[in-house]
């Protein structure tokens, strides 16, 4: 994955700030400066409540999928998009608020996930998971090169079976 040069990031950030200032001036021209400021403050203050409500629904669906023994991939991506939208709502600015509020709508989130999910999946085909193994996005296991394919790699010194927390103390 290529990293963006610092200059590109800085220029992008400046363009976003400039767009937010222009949007504030345009809204301020239509409704007045104080009303525009009040709207920004209210949306930024109410944003966490919206994010909490939407996020709790995503969390409930994640728990349902986990209870069924399924991997909640869609729900985890939903949660990530809700988190990004929540950040955009909480940072004052009309453009960020509008995008953040749109990301709270389930069909819009699914469109965003569908549009960017394939791009993300290509970049995360194999991702390092530390010194003991790697995560293979095409399988459902974390494995060590020496471990069998369907086994979870454990760090050296880890017991093969769970330790009973209520059992006798070793010493």
PDB file of N, CA and C in Angstrom, residues 18-113:
ATOM      1  N   UNK A  18     -10.924  24.821   3.691  1.00  0.00           N
ATOM      2  CA  UNK A  18     -11.401  25.909   2.835  1.00  0.00           C
ATOM      3  C   UNK A  18     -12.835  25.655   2.384  1.00  0.00           C
ATOM      4  N   UNK A  19     -13.153  24.413   2.019  1.00  0.00           N
ATOM      5  CA  UNK A  19     -14.517  24.080   1.604  1.00  0.00           C
ATOM      6  C   UNK A  19     -15.496  24.286   2.758  1.00  0.00           C
ATOM      7  N   UNK A  20     -15.086  23.927   3.976  1.00  0.00           N
ATOM      8  CA  UNK A  20     -15.960  24.128   5.144  1.00  0.00           C
ATOM      9  C   UNK A  20     -16.188  25.618   5.406  1.00  0.00           C
ATOM     10  N   UNK A  21     -15.160  26.428   5.240  1.00  0.00           N
ATOM     11  CA  UNK A  21     -15.312  27.875   5.434  1.00  0.00           C
ATOM     12  C   UNK A  21     -16.257  28.449   4.388  1.00  0.00           C
ATOM     13  N   UNK A  22     -16.091  28.040   3.139  1.00  0.00           N
ATOM     14  CA  UNK A  22     -16.980  28.513   2.070  1.00  0.00           C
ATOM     15  C   UNK A  22     -18.414  28.090   2.360  1.00  0.00           C
ATOM     16  N   UNK A  23     -18.621  26.835   2.787  1.00  0.00           N
ATOM     17  CA  UNK A  23     -19.965  26.361   3.106  1.00  0.00           C
ATOM     18  C   UNK A  23     -20.564  27.172   4.260  1.00  0.00           C
ATOM     19  N   UNK A  24     -19.760  27.479   5.282  1.00  0.00           N
ATOM     20  CA  UNK A  24     -20.255  28.272   6.399  1.00  0.00           C
ATOM     21  C   UNK A  24     -20.663  29.669   5.939  1.00  0.00           C
ATOM     22  N   UNK A  25     -19.856  30.280   5.082  1.00  0.00           N
ATOM     23  CA  UNK A  25     -20.180  31.625   4.580  1.00  0.00           C
ATOM     24  C   UNK A  25     -21.473  31.588   3.762  1.00  0.00           C
ATOM     25  N   UNK A  26     -21.635  30.570   2.910  1.00  0.00           N
ATOM     26  CA  UNK A  26     -22.851  30.468   2.100  1.00  0.00           C
ATOM     27  C   UNK A  26     -24.088  30.265   2.965  1.00  0.00           C
ATOM     28  N   UNK A  27     -23.989  29.377   3.950  1.00  0.00           N
ATOM     29  CA  UNK A  27     -25.128  29.158   4.848  1.00  0.00           C
ATOM     30  C   UNK A  27     -25.380  30.416   5.665  1.00  0.00           C
ATOM     31  N   UNK A  28     -24.307  31.071   6.132  1.00  0.00           N
ATOM     32  CA  UNK A  28     -24.452  32.305   6.889  1.00  0.00           C
ATOM     33  C   UNK A  28     -25.116  33.405   6.083  1.00  0.00           C
ATOM     34  N   UNK A  29     -24.868  33.455   4.777  1.00  0.00           N
ATOM     35  CA  UNK A  29     -25.525  34.449   3.919  1.00  0.00           C
ATOM     36  C   UNK A  29     -27.025  34.204   3.837  1.00  0.00           C
ATOM     37  N   UNK A  30     -27.437  32.936   3.858  1.00  0.00           N
ATOM     38  CA  UNK A  30     -28.857  32.609   3.727  1.00  0.00           C
ATOM     39  C   UNK A  30     -29.627  32.718   5.038  1.00  0.00           C
ATOM     40  N   UNK A  31     -29.040  32.282   6.135  1.00  0.00           N
ATOM     41  CA  UNK A  31     -29.793  32.255   7.394  1.00  0.00           C
ATOM     42  C   UNK A  31     -29.251  33.222   8.435  1.00  0.00           C
ATOM     43  N   UNK A  32     -28.116  33.834   8.184  1.00  0.00           N
ATOM     44  CA  UNK A  32     -27.499  34.737   9.150  1.00  0.00           C
ATOM     45  C   UNK A  32     -26.376  34.036   9.902  1.00  0.00           C
ATOM     46  N   UNK A  33     -25.420  34.839  10.338  1.00  0.00           N
ATOM     47  CA  UNK A  33     -24.237  34.299  10.992  1.00  0.00           C
ATOM     48  C   UNK A  33     -24.576  33.557  12.279  1.00  0.00           C
ATOM     49  N   UNK A  34     -25.390  34.161  13.136  1.00  0.00           N
ATOM     50  CA  UNK A  34     -25.707  33.540  14.425  1.00  0.00           C
ATOM     51  C   UNK A  34     -26.480  32.225  14.251  1.00  0.00           C
ATOM     52  N   UNK A  35     -27.423  32.211  13.299  1.00  0.00           N
ATOM     53  CA  UNK A  35     -28.167  30.963  13.055  1.00  0.00           C
ATOM     54  C   UNK A  35     -27.248  29.875  12.514  1.00  0.00           C
ATOM     55  N   UNK A  36     -26.341  30.244  11.618  1.00  0.00           N
ATOM     56  CA  UNK A  36     -25.394  29.260  11.074  1.00  0.00           C
ATOM     57  C   UNK A  36     -24.515  28.702  12.196  1.00  0.00           C
ATOM     58  N   UNK A  37     -24.053  29.579  13.075  1.00  0.00           N
ATOM     59  CA  UNK A  37     -23.233  29.145  14.206  1.00  0.00           C
ATOM     60  C   UNK A  37     -24.030  28.239  15.148  1.00  0.00           C
ATOM     61  N   UNK A  38     -25.285  28.603  15.408  1.00  0.00           N
ATOM     62  CA  UNK A  38     -26.147  27.797  16.272  1.00  0.00           C
ATOM     63  C   UNK A  38     -26.398  26.412  15.672  1.00  0.00           C
ATOM     64  N   UNK A  39     -26.624  26.355  14.371  1.00  0.00           N
ATOM     65  CA  UNK A  39     -26.835  25.057  13.694  1.00  0.00           C
ATOM     66  C   UNK A  39     -25.592  24.181  13.831  1.00  0.00           C
ATOM     67  N   UNK A  40     -24.426  24.773  13.598  1.00  0.00           N
ATOM     68  CA  UNK A  40     -23.181  24.002  13.724  1.00  0.00           C
ATOM     69  C   UNK A  40     -23.008  23.449  15.130  1.00  0.00           C
ATOM     70  N   UNK A  41     -23.260  24.275  16.129  1.00  0.00           N
ATOM     71  CA  UNK A  41     -23.095  23.849  17.520  1.00  0.00           C
ATOM     72  C   UNK A  41     -24.110  22.764  17.866  1.00  0.00           C
ATOM     73  N   UNK A  42     -25.360  22.921  17.453  1.00  0.00           N
ATOM     74  CA  UNK A  42     -26.386  21.921  17.763  1.00  0.00           C
ATOM     75  C   UNK A  42     -26.114  20.579  17.099  1.00  0.00           C
ATOM     76  N   UNK A  43     -25.744  20.611  15.826  1.00  0.00           N
ATOM     77  CA  UNK A  43     -25.471  19.344  15.137  1.00  0.00           C
ATOM     78  C   UNK A  43     -24.261  18.653  15.756  1.00  0.00           C
ATOM     79  N   UNK A  44     -23.228  19.414  16.068  1.00  0.00           N
ATOM     80  CA  UNK A  44     -22.043  18.819  16.680  1.00  0.00           C
ATOM     81  C   UNK A  44     -22.349  18.289  18.081  1.00  0.00           C
ATOM     82  N   UNK A  45     -23.253  18.947  18.804  1.00  0.00           N
ATOM     83  CA  UNK A  45     -23.607  18.500  20.148  1.00  0.00           C
ATOM     84  C   UNK A  45     -24.535  17.287  20.110  1.00  0.00           C
ATOM     85  N   UNK A  46     -25.429  17.230  19.131  1.00  0.00           N
ATOM     86  CA  UNK A  46     -26.371  16.106  19.029  1.00  0.00           C
ATOM     87  C   UNK A  46     -25.765  14.908  18.305  1.00  0.00           C
ATOM     88  N   UNK A  47     -24.680  15.108  17.616  1.00  0.00           N
ATOM     89  CA  UNK A  47     -24.042  14.037  16.861  1.00  0.00           C
ATOM     90  C   UNK A  47     -23.742  12.790  17.666  1.00  0.00           C
ATOM     91  N   UNK A  48     -23.148  12.917  18.853  1.00  0.00           N
ATOM     92  CA  UNK A  48     -22.864  11.699  19.625  1.00  0.00           C
ATOM     93  C   UNK A  48     -24.101  10.877  19.964  1.00  0.00           C
ATOM     94  N   UNK A  49     -25.246  11.522  20.167  1.00  0.00           N
ATOM     95  CA  UNK A  49     -26.476  10.783  20.465  1.00  0.00           C
ATOM     96  C   UNK A  49     -26.937   9.980  19.252  1.00  0.00           C
ATOM     97  N   UNK A  50     -26.827  10.596  18.070  1.00  0.00           N
ATOM     98  CA  UNK A  50     -27.198   9.898  16.833  1.00  0.00           C
ATOM     99  C   UNK A  50     -26.256   8.706  16.626  1.00  0.00           C
ATOM    100  N   UNK A  51     -24.967   8.928  16.809  1.00  0.00           N
ATOM    101  CA  UNK A  51     -23.980   7.870  16.615  1.00  0.00           C
ATOM    102  C   UNK A  51     -24.219   6.740  17.615  1.00  0.00           C
ATOM    103  N   UNK A  52     -24.543   7.090  18.847  1.00  0.00           N
ATOM    104  CA  UNK A  52     -24.803   6.058  19.862  1.00  0.00           C
ATOM    105  C   UNK A  52     -26.014   5.214  19.494  1.00  0.00           C
ATOM    106  N   UNK A  53     -27.057   5.852  19.009  1.00  0.00           N
ATOM    107  CA  UNK A  53     -28.269   5.121  18.637  1.00  0.00           C
ATOM    108  C   UNK A  53     -28.006   4.188  17.452  1.00  0.00           C
ATOM    109  N   UNK A  54     -27.377   4.708  16.426  1.00  0.00           N
ATOM    110  CA  UNK A  54     -27.073   3.889  15.245  1.00  0.00           C
ATOM    111  C   UNK A  54     -26.055   2.801  15.605  1.00  0.00           C
ATOM    112  N   UNK A  55     -25.044   3.177  16.369  1.00  0.00           N
ATOM    113  CA  UNK A  55     -24.016   2.221  16.761  1.00  0.00           C
ATOM    114  C   UNK A  55     -24.556   1.094  17.619  1.00  0.00           C
ATOM    115  N   UNK A  56     -25.523   1.373  18.471  1.00  0.00           N
ATOM    116  CA  UNK A  56     -26.093   0.305  19.299  1.00  0.00           C
ATOM    117  C   UNK A  56     -26.866  -0.689  18.442  1.00  0.00           C
ATOM    118  N   UNK A  57     -27.503  -0.216  17.378  1.00  0.00           N
ATOM    119  CA  UNK A  57     -28.169  -1.133  16.448  1.00  0.00           C
ATOM    120  C   UNK A  57     -27.170  -2.016  15.718  1.00  0.00           C
ATOM    121  N   UNK A  58     -26.062  -1.437  15.303  1.00  0.00           N
ATOM    122  CA  UNK A  58     -25.005  -2.207  14.631  1.00  0.00           C
ATOM    123  C   UNK A  58     -24.410  -3.225  15.604  1.00  0.00           C
ATOM    124  N   UNK A  59     -24.199  -2.812  16.847  1.00  0.00           N
ATOM    125  CA  UNK A  59     -23.661  -3.722  17.859  1.00  0.00           C
ATOM    126  C   UNK A  59     -24.613  -4.887  18.116  1.00  0.00           C
ATOM    127  N   UNK A  60     -25.923  -4.611  18.163  1.00  0.00           N
ATOM    128  CA  UNK A  60     -26.907  -5.681  18.378  1.00  0.00           C
ATOM    129  C   UNK A  60     -26.863  -6.693  17.227  1.00  0.00           C
ATOM    130  N   UNK A  61     -26.775  -6.205  15.991  1.00  0.00           N
ATOM    131  CA  UNK A  61     -26.681  -7.122  14.851  1.00  0.00           C
ATOM    132  C   UNK A  61     -25.377  -7.924  14.883  1.00  0.00           C
ATOM    133  N   UNK A  62     -24.292  -7.286  15.349  1.00  0.00           N
ATOM    134  CA  UNK A  62     -23.012  -7.995  15.472  1.00  0.00           C
ATOM    135  C   UNK A  62     -23.128  -9.123  16.486  1.00  0.00           C
ATOM    136  N   UNK A  63     -23.750  -8.847  17.605  1.00  0.00           N
ATOM    137  CA  UNK A  63     -23.933  -9.881  18.638  1.00  0.00           C
ATOM    138  C   UNK A  63     -24.803 -11.030  18.138  1.00  0.00           C
ATOM    139  N   UNK A  64     -25.841 -10.709  17.361  1.00  0.00           N
ATOM    140  CA  UNK A  64     -26.696 -11.763  16.799  1.00  0.00           C
ATOM    141  C   UNK A  64     -25.896 -12.689  15.896  1.00  0.00           C
ATOM    142  N   UNK A  65     -25.089 -12.101  15.029  1.00  0.00           N
ATOM    143  CA  UNK A  65     -24.274 -12.919  14.111  1.00  0.00           C
ATOM    144  C   UNK A  65     -23.266 -13.764  14.871  1.00  0.00           C
ATOM    145  N   UNK A  66     -22.652 -13.183  15.911  1.00  0.00           N
ATOM    146  CA  UNK A  66     -21.700 -13.942  16.714  1.00  0.00           C
ATOM    147  C   UNK A  66     -22.391 -15.083  17.453  1.00  0.00           C
ATOM    148  N   UNK A  67     -23.606 -14.839  17.942  1.00  0.00           N
ATOM    149  CA  UNK A  67     -24.358 -15.886  18.638  1.00  0.00           C
ATOM    150  C   UNK A  67     -24.692 -17.042  17.703  1.00  0.00           C
ATOM    151  N   UNK A  68     -24.864 -16.745  16.413  1.00  0.00           N
ATOM    152  CA  UNK A  68     -25.128 -17.787  15.426  1.00  0.00           C
ATOM    153  C   UNK A  68     -23.843 -18.474  14.962  1.00  0.00           C
ATOM    154  N   UNK A  69     -22.710 -18.017  15.456  1.00  0.00           N
ATOM    155  CA  UNK A  69     -21.427 -18.602  15.075  1.00  0.00           C
ATOM    156  C   UNK A  69     -20.922 -18.099  13.734  1.00  0.00           C
ATOM    157  N   UNK A  70     -21.447 -16.984  13.270  1.00  0.00           N
ATOM    158  CA  UNK A  70     -21.042 -16.413  11.981  1.00  0.00           C
ATOM    159  C   UNK A  70     -20.047 -15.279  12.213  1.00  0.00           C
ATOM    160  N   UNK A  71     -19.240 -15.010  11.208  1.00  0.00           N
ATOM    161  CA  UNK A  71     -18.310 -13.885  11.269  1.00  0.00           C
ATOM    162  C   UNK A  71     -19.071 -12.625  10.849  1.00  0.00           C
ATOM    163  N   UNK A  72     -19.135 -11.617  11.720  1.00  0.00           N
ATOM    164  CA  UNK A  72     -19.929 -10.414  11.435  1.00  0.00           C
ATOM    165  C   UNK A  72     -19.179  -9.389  10.577  1.00  0.00           C
ATOM    166  N   UNK A  73     -18.729  -9.780   9.399  1.00  0.00           N
ATOM    167  CA  UNK A  73     -17.933  -8.893   8.555  1.00  0.00           C
ATOM    168  C   UNK A  73     -18.696  -7.629   8.186  1.00  0.00           C
ATOM    169  N   UNK A  74     -19.913  -7.784   7.689  1.00  0.00           N
ATOM    170  CA  UNK A  74     -20.716  -6.623   7.271  1.00  0.00           C
ATOM    171  C   UNK A  74     -20.960  -5.687   8.454  1.00  0.00           C
ATOM    172  N   UNK A  75     -21.237  -6.259   9.605  1.00  0.00           N
ATOM    173  CA  UNK A  75     -21.522  -5.446  10.780  1.00  0.00           C
ATOM    174  C   UNK A  75     -20.278  -4.699  11.253  1.00  0.00           C
ATOM    175  N   UNK A  76     -19.112  -5.346  11.160  1.00  0.00           N
ATOM    176  CA  UNK A  76     -17.877  -4.662  11.549  1.00  0.00           C
ATOM    177  C   UNK A  76     -17.588  -3.500  10.607  1.00  0.00           C
ATOM    178  N   UNK A  77     -17.816  -3.704   9.321  1.00  0.00           N
ATOM    179  CA  UNK A  77     -17.640  -2.604   8.366  1.00  0.00           C
ATOM    180  C   UNK A  77     -18.671  -1.509   8.621  1.00  0.00           C
ATOM    181  N   UNK A  78     -19.911  -1.914   8.948  1.00  0.00           N
ATOM    182  CA  UNK A  78     -20.935  -0.932   9.319  1.00  0.00           C
ATOM    183  C   UNK A  78     -20.454  -0.099  10.503  1.00  0.00           C
ATOM    184  N   UNK A  79     -19.906  -0.761  11.510  1.00  0.00           N
ATOM    185  CA  UNK A  79     -19.419  -0.058  12.687  1.00  0.00           C
ATOM    186  C   UNK A  79     -18.301   0.909  12.359  1.00  0.00           C
ATOM    187  N   UNK A  80     -17.410   0.507  11.456  1.00  0.00           N
ATOM    188  CA  UNK A  80     -16.320   1.386  11.043  1.00  0.00           C
ATOM    189  C   UNK A  80     -16.855   2.627  10.332  1.00  0.00           C
ATOM    190  N   UNK A  81     -17.824   2.426   9.455  1.00  0.00           N
ATOM    191  CA  UNK A  81     -18.405   3.567   8.734  1.00  0.00           C
ATOM    192  C   UNK A  81     -19.172   4.472   9.697  1.00  0.00           C
ATOM    193  N   UNK A  82     -19.873   3.895  10.681  1.00  0.00           N
ATOM    194  CA  UNK A  82     -20.562   4.703  11.693  1.00  0.00           C
ATOM    195  C   UNK A  82     -19.544   5.513  12.497  1.00  0.00           C
ATOM    196  N   UNK A  83     -18.416   4.907  12.834  1.00  0.00           N
ATOM    197  CA  UNK A  83     -17.364   5.612  13.567  1.00  0.00           C
ATOM    198  C   UNK A  83     -16.828   6.795  12.758  1.00  0.00           C
ATOM    199  N   UNK A  84     -16.571   6.572  11.485  1.00  0.00           N
ATOM    200  CA  UNK A  84     -16.078   7.651  10.621  1.00  0.00           C
ATOM    201  C   UNK A  84     -17.132   8.748  10.505  1.00  0.00           C
ATOM    202  N   UNK A  85     -18.394   8.347  10.303  1.00  0.00           N
ATOM    203  CA  UNK A  85     -19.479   9.331  10.224  1.00  0.00           C
ATOM    204  C   UNK A  85     -19.631  10.104  11.518  1.00  0.00           C
ATOM    205  N   UNK A  86     -19.498   9.419  12.646  1.00  0.00           N
ATOM    206  CA  UNK A  86     -19.603  10.081  13.939  1.00  0.00           C
ATOM    207  C   UNK A  86     -18.503  11.105  14.139  1.00  0.00           C
ATOM    208  N   UNK A  87     -17.289  10.760  13.702  1.00  0.00           N
ATOM    209  CA  UNK A  87     -16.189  11.717  13.787  1.00  0.00           C
ATOM    210  C   UNK A  87     -16.504  12.948  12.938  1.00  0.00           C
ATOM    211  N   UNK A  88     -17.044  12.716  11.736  1.00  0.00           N
ATOM    212  CA  UNK A  88     -17.348  13.838  10.843  1.00  0.00           C
ATOM    213  C   UNK A  88     -18.454  14.732  11.414  1.00  0.00           C
ATOM    214  N   UNK A  89     -19.414  14.131  12.115  1.00  0.00           N
ATOM    215  CA  UNK A  89     -20.487  14.921  12.717  1.00  0.00           C
ATOM    216  C   UNK A  89     -19.952  15.764  13.870  1.00  0.00           C
ATOM    217  N   UNK A  90     -19.079  15.195  14.661  1.00  0.00           N
ATOM    218  CA  UNK A  90     -18.600  15.885  15.866  1.00  0.00           C
ATOM    219  C   UNK A  90     -17.635  17.021  15.565  1.00  0.00           C
ATOM    220  N   UNK A  91     -16.978  16.987  14.417  1.00  0.00           N
ATOM    221  CA  UNK A  91     -16.091  18.085  14.024  1.00  0.00           C
ATOM    222  C   UNK A  91     -16.965  19.129  13.328  1.00  0.00           C
ATOM    223  N   UNK A  92     -16.997  20.360  13.846  1.00  0.00           N
ATOM    224  CA  UNK A  92     -17.883  21.376  13.267  1.00  0.00           C
ATOM    225  C   UNK A  92     -17.595  21.644  11.791  1.00  0.00           C
ATOM    226  N   UNK A  93     -18.656  21.738  11.021  1.00  0.00           N
ATOM    227  CA  UNK A  93     -18.571  22.040   9.601  1.00  0.00           C
ATOM    228  C   UNK A  93     -19.789  21.465   8.892  1.00  0.00           C
ATOM    229  N   UNK A  94     -20.367  22.228   7.993  1.00  0.00           N
ATOM    230  CA  UNK A  94     -21.594  21.794   7.327  1.00  0.00           C
ATOM    231  C   UNK A  94     -21.367  20.611   6.393  1.00  0.00           C
ATOM    232  N   UNK A  95     -20.264  20.607   5.679  1.00  0.00           N
ATOM    233  CA  UNK A  95     -19.998  19.516   4.737  1.00  0.00           C
ATOM    234  C   UNK A  95     -19.758  18.211   5.506  1.00  0.00           C
ATOM    235  N   UNK A  96     -18.917  18.263   6.532  1.00  0.00           N
ATOM    236  CA  UNK A  96     -18.657  17.080   7.349  1.00  0.00           C
ATOM    237  C   UNK A  96     -19.907  16.582   8.052  1.00  0.00           C
ATOM    238  N   UNK A  97     -20.733  17.526   8.547  1.00  0.00           N
ATOM    239  CA  UNK A  97     -21.986  17.133   9.198  1.00  0.00           C
ATOM    240  C   UNK A  97     -22.917  16.438   8.215  1.00  0.00           C
ATOM    241  N   UNK A  98     -23.015  16.988   7.013  1.00  0.00           N
ATOM    242  CA  UNK A  98     -23.907  16.391   6.014  1.00  0.00           C
ATOM    243  C   UNK A  98     -23.434  14.983   5.638  1.00  0.00           C
ATOM    244  N   UNK A  99     -22.136  14.833   5.401  1.00  0.00           N
ATOM    245  CA  UNK A  99     -21.608  13.504   5.050  1.00  0.00           C
ATOM    246  C   UNK A  99     -21.764  12.552   6.233  1.00  0.00           C
ATOM    247  N   UNK A 100     -21.452  13.021   7.436  1.00  0.00           N
ATOM    248  CA  UNK A 100     -21.578  12.191   8.625  1.00  0.00           C
ATOM    249  C   UNK A 100     -23.002  11.737   8.867  1.00  0.00           C
ATOM    250  N   UNK A 101     -23.961  12.640   8.701  1.00  0.00           N
ATOM    251  CA  UNK A 101     -25.368  12.271   8.887  1.00  0.00           C
ATOM    252  C   UNK A 101     -25.832  11.300   7.803  1.00  0.00           C
ATOM    253  N   UNK A 102     -25.345  11.493   6.583  1.00  0.00           N
ATOM    254  CA  UNK A 102     -25.680  10.540   5.517  1.00  0.00           C
ATOM    255  C   UNK A 102     -25.149   9.147   5.836  1.00  0.00           C
ATOM    256  N   UNK A 103     -23.964   9.081   6.439  1.00  0.00           N
ATOM    257  CA  UNK A 103     -23.383   7.780   6.784  1.00  0.00           C
ATOM    258  C   UNK A 103     -24.129   7.081   7.919  1.00  0.00           C
ATOM    259  N   UNK A 104     -25.009   7.784   8.606  1.00  0.00           N
ATOM    260  CA  UNK A 104     -25.827   7.157   9.647  1.00  0.00           C
ATOM    261  C   UNK A 104     -27.032   6.426   9.053  1.00  0.00           C
ATOM    262  N   UNK A 105     -27.322   6.642   7.774  1.00  0.00           N
ATOM    263  CA  UNK A 105     -28.453   5.993   7.100  1.00  0.00           C
ATOM    264  C   UNK A 105     -27.958   4.661   6.536  1.00  0.00           C
ATOM    265  N   UNK A 106     -28.612   3.577   6.932  1.00  0.00           N
ATOM    266  CA  UNK A 106     -28.157   2.229   6.600  1.00  0.00           C
ATOM    267  C   UNK A 106     -27.943   1.992   5.103  1.00  0.00           C
ATOM    268  N   UNK A 107     -28.880   2.344   4.209  1.00  0.00           N
ATOM    269  CA  UNK A 107     -28.631   2.106   2.784  1.00  0.00           C
ATOM    270  C   UNK A 107     -27.421   2.880   2.245  1.00  0.00           C
ATOM    271  N   UNK A 108     -27.192   4.076   2.767  1.00  0.00           N
ATOM    272  CA  UNK A 108     -26.035   4.858   2.331  1.00  0.00           C
ATOM    273  C   UNK A 108     -24.748   4.177   2.807  1.00  0.00           C
ATOM    274  N   UNK A 109     -24.752   3.691   4.056  1.00  0.00           N
ATOM    275  CA  UNK A 109     -23.581   2.965   4.558  1.00  0.00           C
ATOM    276  C   UNK A 109     -23.279   1.759   3.692  1.00  0.00           C
ATOM    277  N   UNK A 110     -24.314   1.020   3.307  1.00  0.00           N
ATOM    278  CA  UNK A 110     -24.106  -0.178   2.496  1.00  0.00           C
ATOM    279  C   UNK A 110     -23.569   0.173   1.112  1.00  0.00           C
ATOM    280  N   UNK A 111     -24.016   1.296   0.548  1.00  0.00           N
ATOM    281  CA  UNK A 111     -23.446   1.744  -0.733  1.00  0.00           C
ATOM    282  C   UNK A 111     -21.968   2.083  -0.585  1.00  0.00           C
ATOM    283  N   UNK A 112     -21.619   2.762   0.499  1.00  0.00           N
ATOM    284  CA  UNK A 112     -20.223   3.127   0.740  1.00  0.00           C
ATOM    285  C   UNK A 112     -19.379   1.873   0.938  1.00  0.00           C
ATOM    286  N   UNK A 113     -19.904   0.920   1.713  1.00  0.00           N
ATOM    287  CA  UNK A 113     -19.172  -0.331   1.946  1.00  0.00           C
ATOM    288  C   UNK A 113     -19.006  -1.083   0.633  1.00  0.00           C
TER     289      UNK A 113
END
